[in-house]
Amino acid sequence: MLFFLVRRAIAALVLVFVVTSGAVLLAGLSPGDFASQIGRRAEDIAQDRHRLGLDLPASQQYARWLRRAVTFDFGESFQYQQPVSGLVRERAANTALLALCALLVATLLGIPAGVMTGSRRHGLLPRLVRGLSLILLSVPPLIGSLVLVTIAARTGWLPVSGMAGPASFVVPTLALALPIAATLERLQSQSIREALQRPSAMAAASRGIPGARLVWHHAWRQSLGPLLAIYGVIVGSLFSGSFAVEMVTSWPGLGALMRQALMMRDTYLVAGCAAAGAICLAAGVLAADVAHAFADPRARGAAGRG
Amino acid sequence: MAEARPSVVAAALKPAAARQRGGALFAMLAAFVIVAPWLAPYNPGRQFDGYPYARPMRPHLVDAQGSWHLPFAYPLRLVDPIERRYEEDRSRRVTFSSDEPWFLLGSDSLGRDVLSRVLSGARLSLGVALVSTLLALSIGAFAGAAAGYGGGWLDAALMRIADVVIVLPAIYLVLALRGALPIHLTDAQVFAALVSVLALAGWPTAARGVRGIVLVEREAEYAEAARALGAGSWRVIVRHLLPATRGFLAVQATVLVPAFVMAEATLSFVALGFAPPAPSWGVMLGDVAAVQVASESPWLLAPAGAIVIAVFVLHSAGSGRDPLLWGRRDT
Amino acid sequence: MLVSCSGGKPAPEKGASATGPVRGGTLIASLRSEPATFNRFAPTAAQAAVDAVARLTQATLVRINRVSGEPEPWLAEKWTVSPDGRTITLTLRDGVQFSDGAPFTSADVLFSFAALYDPDVKSVLASGVMVQHKPLQVSAPDPRTVVVTLPAPFTPGVALLDNLPIYPKHLLEPALRSKTFAAAWGVTTPPASMAGLGPFVISEYVPAQHMTFARNPRYWRKDAAGVPLPYLDRIDMQFVQSQDAEMLRMQSGSLDVMTQADVSPENIASLRRLRDQGSVQLAEPGVGIDPIMLWFNLTPGGAAKLAKTKPYLQRAEFRQAISYAVDRNAMTNTVYLGAAVPVYGPVTPGNRTWYSDAAPKYPFDPARAKALLAGLGLADRNGDGMLEDGAGQPVRFSTLTQTQHIRGRTAAFVQEQLRKAGIVMDVVELDPQSLFGRYAAGDWESICYAFQMSAFDPAMNLDFWLSSGDFHVWNPNQRAPSTPWEKQIDDLMQKQIAAPTLAERHQLFADAQRIFGENLPAIYFVAPKITIAMSRRVGGAVPVLLDPKILWAADGLYVRP
C-alpha cells in the first residue's frame, strides 16, 4: 500500500510538472504577450520584452523557467512582480474550500438520489428527480449561478457575493454543487441499475434479502466503479466550474486571478494556477482510486498495479 | 451453475424496439440540427432598427373586433428606449411576411429575432457539441478500454496523458493554435477547429470511466471464457467489454453535450469562435451572463432552454426509454 | 469644495437630516480589478485600480479641476511663469507632513522626478510628464521652492504636474539607489510601511476580497470652514468582479460608490427605478470623451500589402463613404438604448472647452456613400446587391475587435450597416493581448477599439495627434508626415501647444479637428452619455467625465447618517 501511495505521489509531481511546462511552452507560441500594447514606443515594448525574457524563442523561455522550477522557484508574476506561489496560495485555499464544500454537498445529494432513481424505476419521485437532474445537467454553471444569485437577491435571505461568514457559502456552493450532483445522480442511477441486474444481486434477492439492504449493501459497492473512476475528473471540473461561479458571486478564489492572468498573458502566474489545479486533481484522483480499491475488491488488483 | 454473462445479457435483453427508438430519436435530433436553420423566419443576422430587447409577441387567432384570422401578432412600438418598454398596437396585425417583425421569442440587444438565432445556431452549436461528443466518446472508449484491458505501462501512460489533458489550461493551447491560423476563418473551419479542440479536451473523462468498467469486467468469467475459446484481445474488448460501458457512455453524452455548448462560448473569448453575426448559442448565452439582463429580458435565455430540450432527447435516445417513464414499463 | 452633484438632473434627497457635510463614517466603494501594485510609478501600473489607489493616498503639486479643466494649487500653493513661458517657479505649502509625520519638502519633489525619469524604473508615468518626449528639468533652490524648466514651449506647462504623485524620499530613496524602486511597494507591502500626502492611507489589504483606506490624520487640506479633510473615517474598497455584481450590491444597499463609475446602458433603467424609490442618486455629467473608433491600417507596410488587392482601403473617400453609410441614430437607439449622441471625430461635446462643432459631419446618407464608392470604381457589377471592384472581387475587409464587450457589439452593428451598403466587413473578435500582438505585427486591415482619455486638453494627447506619436494608431511613429494633411495637423498642433491664449489655442485646434474630419483616418460613431450612480448616503460628490469619476475628489466626500 505504501509503495502504491509513493508511486502515485511521484505521478502527481510529474503531472504538475508536465502541466506547468505545457502552460509555459504554449504561452511562448501564442500571438501577443504580456508586453504587447498599443501606444507605447516600440523600443520601450522591446525593452520590456527583453527584461521579462519574452523575446527569446519558446524553447529558451521554457529552459529558463525550468532551471528555476527545479529549485521550486516558480517565478514572479509579470503584473504583480511578486512570487507566484504567494499570490496563488491564499486564493487557491479559498477555491479549494468552496470546491470541498460543493463536493460534499454534491455527493450527499447526488449519490442517494441516484441510488433511489436507479433502484426504484417507477413512481412520481424518481421521475421528478430524474427530470430535475437532466435540467441541472444541461444548464451551464454560469446560468445556474445567475439564477441562484437572482433568487437570493430577490428574496434577500442570503448574501449574494463575497466570502464573509457561513451564510455567504450557500449560494456559491449550491451553484457549483447542483450540476455535479446531477451528474453523480445520473451516473449512480445507471450504474446501480446495472449492478442490480447482475446475477449476484439476483441471487441475493432469491435468498430473501430485503430491498434496501440489497441495494445498499450488495449492489451499491459494485456500482461505484465508474463513479470513482471519474471522481478525480469531477474534482477537475469543480475547478473549471468554480471560475464561472466565482465570477458571478465575487468569491475571492483562484478564478479571478487565473482569468486576469490568462487575459494579460502573465505566463508564470497561469502556470502557477494550473499547478494548483493539477495538485488538487492528483489528490482527488488518488483519493478516489484508494476508495475504489477499498469499496470494490475486484478493482484492488488494478489499484495495486496502478 | 455457470454464471450467465451479466451486463451483456441485460443489455441484450433490452427490447430491440427500445434500441430502435433510441436510434430513431438520435436521428431525429441530427436531422433537426441540419434542418433547423431553414425553419428560421428571419435571417439571424438581420438587425431590426428600433427593436432592441423586444419582448416575445404572442400569437393570436382572434383580433380585437372578434374576427378570426390566420395566426398573427400585434406589432410593437418602442415607447421608451432606456426602459426598453414597448406598446402593442392593437389596431394592426403582423405576420412573418409583413414589413414589421414578429418576434416569437423576442429580440436581443441588437434587435435580432431570438427564435431565428436559436434555430440557425442549432447547426453550429448543437452540431459542434454532438460531433465533438461522438468523437470524444469514441476516442475515450477505445483509450479507456485499451488501458483497462492492457494494464501495465499502457494503462499508466494513457491515464497520465488523460490527467494532463484534464488540467492543462486548454485556453493556452487554443491561443497558440489560433495564432497559427489565418486571421479570418470561415464557419466551416471554425467548426472543424472547435470539434478538434473539444474532442481532445473531452476524451479523458470517458476514458477514465470506461477504464474503470473494463477493469472490473475483464475479470468476469464470461470474458475469461471468451479468451479461453481463443478470442483475440480486441475481439474481447469490442464485442464483450465495450457493450458493458454503453450505459456509462450514454450518461456521459448527456453530460458532455451541454458542457461543450458552453465551452464554445469560453473558446470564443480567446478568438476561436464563430465570428459575428453567426448565432452560436454559447455566445448568445455569454451575452446574457448578467443578472440584470437575464431577469429583465428572460427570453434571451432561450438557447439554455433549447439545450435542456436537446439533453432530454439525447437521454431518451441513449437509454432507449422515456426518461420520465410516462406510463411505460421497464424492460 | 462643498459642491454637490453638478450637471444633469438634481438628485432628490429623501430624509437627509444634515444639509451640510458630516464628519465621520465609512464609505463602501467597489473596484472591478485588483491593483497589481501600490507603486504608481511601476511599469505595470497602467491600470484603473492602481490609479484609484494613488488618487486616494497620494497628492500632486498641482491638481487639474476635472470640472473646469483648470489647474488649481494643490501641494504647491502658488506658482509663477517666466515671460518666455519656459520656467515655472512653484512655492510649496508650508507645514505639510507625510502621513507618517515626516516633513514634505522640495527634496521629495526632486526625488519623485528622479524616480520618474530613472531608466531602471521605466515608469508608465514618464511620458505624461514630458514635452516632446524630453524630460523636464527640475531644481530646488530651497525647501519650499521648486523650479521647473520646460525643454520646449508648452503653454499648459503646469498641468503636466497633475500626472506626478509626490513620493516620500525618506522611505523610498534606498530602493531607488539599489535599483529596486520599480518593485517597491508591491501588493504584499505592509501598509504601515508606506506613506503619502493624500487624504487616506491604506490600512488593510486582503487579497481578492477588499482593502481599507483610513483617514490620513495629517492631511493638509481643510474645507472652507476650517474643518480638516477628509470627512470620511474610512473607505472600504471591495473587489467585485463584474458590473453586474456591483449593481446587485447597489440594489441591496451594500454599496455606495462604484470606482469605475459609468454604468452600461442596460443598467440605467433599474437605477432610475431605484432613484425614484429614493435609495440611489444619479448624476449625468455629460457625454463621454472616449468614443469607440474604427481605424484603418495606413502604415507603409499595410499599404504595400494591400496595394494590389484592396487599394481602396487607403483612400479617404472609402472611409467617408463608411461614415455616411452608418446610421448613427439607429446605433444610438439600438446599441446604447438612446443614451448616446452621434459624433464624427475624436473630440466629443463632452469636452466642452475643446469641442469644435465646425468639424465635418457625416449624417446618414446611403446615396452619398454609394456615389463616393462609385467614384472609387466600386459598384454592383453582377446584381447580387454587394459591391465589387474593377477586377470583379467583392469589396471586403476585416476588422479586429474585443470579444464580449460593447466594442464587439458596435462592430457587429457597423457590419450589418455596411452589408446594406454592399460592403462585407468581417469581424474578428480577439482577446486584448492577441489584438495588440497582431497590431504590432502589422497583421490587420482595420481595428475597432477605444482608448481612455486622461485629459481634456489636446496638448496632453500629442501622441495621438502628431504623426510621430506612438498613439497615432493608424500610422504611428512616422519620421516625417506621410501626407500633406498629416503635416498640416502636425503644424497646427505644434503651434497650439505654444500659443499663449486659450482663444488662439482653441482656433488652432478647431482647424486640426476640421482637417481630421475631412480625411478621417479614424471613423467615430457615437459617444455614450455618462450616467453615474451613488447610494443616497453619499454627499459632497463631484461626478466628472475623467476617471476616477467620483473618487478624484475623495477628500470632499461624506456620508449622511
mmCIF file of N, CA and C in Angstrom, chain A residues 252-297:
data_model
loop_
_atom_site.group_PDB
_atom_site.id
_atom_site.type_symbol
_atom_site.label_atom_id
_atom_site.label_comp_id
_atom_site.label_asym_id
_atom_site.label_seq_id
_atom_site.Cartn_x
_atom_site.Cartn_y
_atom_site.Cartn_z
ATOM 1 N N PRO A 252 -13.622 35.190 -3.579
ATOM 2 C CA PRO A 252 -12.199 35.528 -3.719
ATOM 3 C C PRO A 252 -11.318 34.320 -3.940
ATOM 4 N N GLY A 253 -11.497 33.663 -5.068
ATOM 5 C CA GLY A 253 -10.748 32.437 -5.298
ATOM 6 C C GLY A 253 -9.771 32.574 -6.451
ATOM 7 N N LEU A 254 -9.382 31.403 -6.950
ATOM 8 C CA LEU A 254 -8.374 31.340 -7.994
ATOM 9 C C LEU A 254 -8.926 31.819 -9.333
ATOM 10 N N GLY A 255 -10.248 31.750 -9.502
ATOM 11 C CA GLY A 255 -10.854 32.031 -10.799
ATOM 12 C C GLY A 255 -10.502 33.398 -11.339
ATOM 13 N N ALA A 256 -10.700 34.420 -10.504
ATOM 14 C CA ALA A 256 -10.448 35.778 -10.986
ATOM 15 C C ALA A 256 -8.981 35.961 -11.320
ATOM 16 N N LEU A 257 -8.120 35.414 -10.441
ATOM 17 C CA LEU A 257 -6.685 35.562 -10.664
ATOM 18 C C LEU A 257 -6.278 34.903 -11.967
ATOM 19 N N MET A 258 -6.798 33.689 -12.188
ATOM 20 C CA MET A 258 -6.392 32.967 -13.397
ATOM 21 C C MET A 258 -6.947 33.633 -14.644
ATOM 22 N N ARG A 259 -8.184 34.109 -14.552
ATOM 23 C CA ARG A 259 -8.773 34.765 -15.707
ATOM 24 C C ARG A 259 -7.978 36.006 -16.082
ATOM 25 N N GLN A 260 -7.637 36.793 -15.053
ATOM 26 C CA GLN A 260 -6.856 38.002 -15.294
ATOM 27 C C GLN A 260 -5.488 37.637 -15.858
ATOM 28 N N ALA A 261 -4.892 36.589 -15.289
ATOM 29 C CA ALA A 261 -3.562 36.190 -15.733
ATOM 30 C C ALA A 261 -3.603 35.708 -17.180
ATOM 31 N N LEU A 262 -4.639 34.968 -17.537
ATOM 32 C CA LEU A 262 -4.760 34.497 -18.909
ATOM 33 C C LEU A 262 -4.948 35.664 -19.865
ATOM 34 N N MET A 263 -5.799 36.595 -19.454
ATOM 35 C CA MET A 263 -6.057 37.739 -20.336
ATOM 36 C C MET A 263 -4.808 38.561 -20.550
ATOM 37 N N MET A 264 -4.042 38.756 -19.473
ATOM 38 C CA MET A 264 -2.860 39.594 -19.571
ATOM 39 C C MET A 264 -1.628 38.808 -20.026
ATOM 40 N N ARG A 265 -1.771 37.507 -20.231
ATOM 41 C CA ARG A 265 -0.671 36.620 -20.621
ATOM 42 C C ARG A 265 0.457 36.650 -19.580
ATOM 43 N N ASP A 266 0.054 36.577 -18.320
ATOM 44 C CA ASP A 266 1.028 36.536 -17.239
ATOM 45 C C ASP A 266 1.457 35.089 -17.073
ATOM 46 N N THR A 267 2.423 34.664 -17.892
ATOM 47 C CA THR A 267 2.719 33.245 -18.099
ATOM 48 C C THR A 267 2.955 32.473 -16.817
ATOM 49 N N TYR A 268 3.858 32.976 -15.977
ATOM 50 C CA TYR A 268 4.221 32.195 -14.790
ATOM 51 C C TYR A 268 3.052 32.093 -13.829
ATOM 52 N N LEU A 269 2.243 33.121 -13.786
ATOM 53 C CA LEU A 269 1.091 33.072 -12.898
ATOM 54 C C LEU A 269 0.086 32.042 -13.396
ATOM 55 N N VAL A 270 -0.110 31.981 -14.702
ATOM 56 C CA VAL A 270 -1.003 30.960 -15.243
ATOM 57 C C VAL A 270 -0.460 29.579 -14.922
ATOM 58 N N ALA A 271 0.861 29.422 -15.096
ATOM 59 C CA ALA A 271 1.461 28.126 -14.780
ATOM 60 C C ALA A 271 1.235 27.793 -13.309
ATOM 61 N N GLY A 272 1.358 28.789 -12.443
ATOM 62 C CA GLY A 272 1.139 28.555 -11.022
ATOM 63 C C GLY A 272 -0.285 28.129 -10.734
ATOM 64 N N CYS A 273 -1.246 28.818 -11.354
ATOM 65 C CA CYS A 273 -2.649 28.448 -11.146
ATOM 66 C C CYS A 273 -2.903 27.042 -11.690
ATOM 67 N N ALA A 274 -2.332 26.743 -12.843
ATOM 68 C CA ALA A 274 -2.505 25.402 -13.408
ATOM 69 C C ALA A 274 -1.909 24.362 -12.473
ATOM 70 N N ALA A 275 -0.775 24.708 -11.860
ATOM 71 C CA ALA A 275 -0.153 23.768 -10.929
ATOM 72 C C ALA A 275 -1.079 23.502 -9.748
ATOM 73 N N ALA A 276 -1.695 24.570 -9.237
ATOM 74 C CA ALA A 276 -2.627 24.378 -8.117
ATOM 75 C C ALA A 276 -3.748 23.437 -8.528
ATOM 76 N N GLY A 277 -4.274 23.639 -9.736
ATOM 77 C CA GLY A 277 -5.321 22.758 -10.219
ATOM 78 C C GLY A 277 -4.836 21.331 -10.370
ATOM 79 N N ALA A 278 -3.614 21.172 -10.870
ATOM 80 C CA ALA A 278 -3.075 19.832 -11.070
ATOM 81 C C ALA A 278 -2.914 19.109 -9.744
ATOM 82 N N ILE A 279 -2.436 19.828 -8.735
ATOM 83 C CA ILE A 279 -2.250 19.202 -7.426
ATOM 84 C C ILE A 279 -3.587 18.713 -6.880
ATOM 85 N N CYS A 280 -4.588 19.551 -6.999
ATOM 86 C CA CYS A 280 -5.897 19.144 -6.484
ATOM 87 C C CYS A 280 -6.454 17.971 -7.273
ATOM 88 N N LEU A 281 -6.259 17.995 -8.571
ATOM 89 C CA LEU A 281 -6.753 16.875 -9.371
ATOM 90 C C LEU A 281 -6.052 15.595 -8.955
ATOM 91 N N ALA A 282 -4.736 15.668 -8.808
ATOM 92 C CA ALA A 282 -3.995 14.472 -8.428
ATOM 93 C C ALA A 282 -4.471 13.949 -7.079
ATOM 94 N N ALA A 283 -4.676 14.874 -6.147
ATOM 95 C CA ALA A 283 -5.158 14.451 -4.832
ATOM 96 C C ALA A 283 -6.526 13.803 -4.954
ATOM 97 N N GLY A 284 -7.386 14.408 -5.761
ATOM 98 C CA GLY A 284 -8.733 13.867 -5.920
ATOM 99 C C GLY A 284 -8.711 12.484 -6.553
ATOM 100 N N VAL A 285 -7.911 12.339 -7.592
ATOM 101 C CA VAL A 285 -7.837 11.039 -8.256
ATOM 102 C C VAL A 285 -7.291 9.993 -7.308
ATOM 103 N N LEU A 286 -6.264 10.368 -6.565
ATOM 104 C CA LEU A 286 -5.667 9.424 -5.625
ATOM 105 C C LEU A 286 -6.692 8.972 -4.592
ATOM 106 N N ALA A 287 -7.374 9.937 -4.003
ATOM 107 C CA ALA A 287 -8.375 9.593 -3.001
ATOM 108 C C ALA A 287 -9.434 8.681 -3.603
ATOM 109 N N ALA A 288 -9.852 9.005 -4.833
ATOM 110 C CA ALA A 288 -10.895 8.203 -5.468
ATOM 111 C C ALA A 288 -10.404 6.796 -5.749
ATOM 112 N N ASP A 289 -9.181 6.662 -6.218
ATOM 113 C CA ASP A 289 -8.663 5.323 -6.516
ATOM 114 C C ASP A 289 -8.523 4.488 -5.254
ATOM 115 N N VAL A 290 -8.056 5.121 -4.191
ATOM 116 C CA VAL A 290 -7.945 4.386 -2.920
ATOM 117 C C VAL A 290 -9.321 3.942 -2.459
ATOM 118 N N ALA A 291 -10.280 4.851 -2.550
ATOM 119 C CA ALA A 291 -11.642 4.496 -2.128
ATOM 120 C C ALA A 291 -12.192 3.380 -2.999
ATOM 121 N N HIS A 292 -11.913 3.442 -4.287
ATOM 122 C CA HIS A 292 -12.390 2.414 -5.206
ATOM 123 C C HIS A 292 -11.817 1.063 -4.812
ATOM 124 N N ALA A 293 -10.511 1.058 -4.466
ATOM 125 C CA ALA A 293 -9.873 -0.195 -4.093
ATOM 126 C C ALA A 293 -10.508 -0.774 -2.836
ATOM 127 N N PHE A 294 -10.833 0.110 -1.894
ATOM 128 C CA PHE A 294 -11.472 -0.381 -0.682
ATOM 129 C C PHE A 294 -12.873 -0.870 -0.958
ATOM 130 N N ALA A 295 -13.606 -0.141 -1.768
ATOM 131 C CA ALA A 295 -15.033 -0.417 -1.918
ATOM 132 C C ALA A 295 -15.282 -1.648 -2.775
ATOM 133 N N ASP A 296 -14.524 -1.809 -3.807
ATOM 134 C CA ASP A 296 -14.802 -2.900 -4.738
ATOM 135 C C ASP A 296 -13.563 -3.790 -4.848
ATOM 136 N N PRO A 297 -13.622 -4.954 -4.216
ATOM 137 C CA PRO A 297 -12.442 -5.813 -4.178
ATOM 138 C C PRO A 297 -11.938 -6.168 -5.572
#
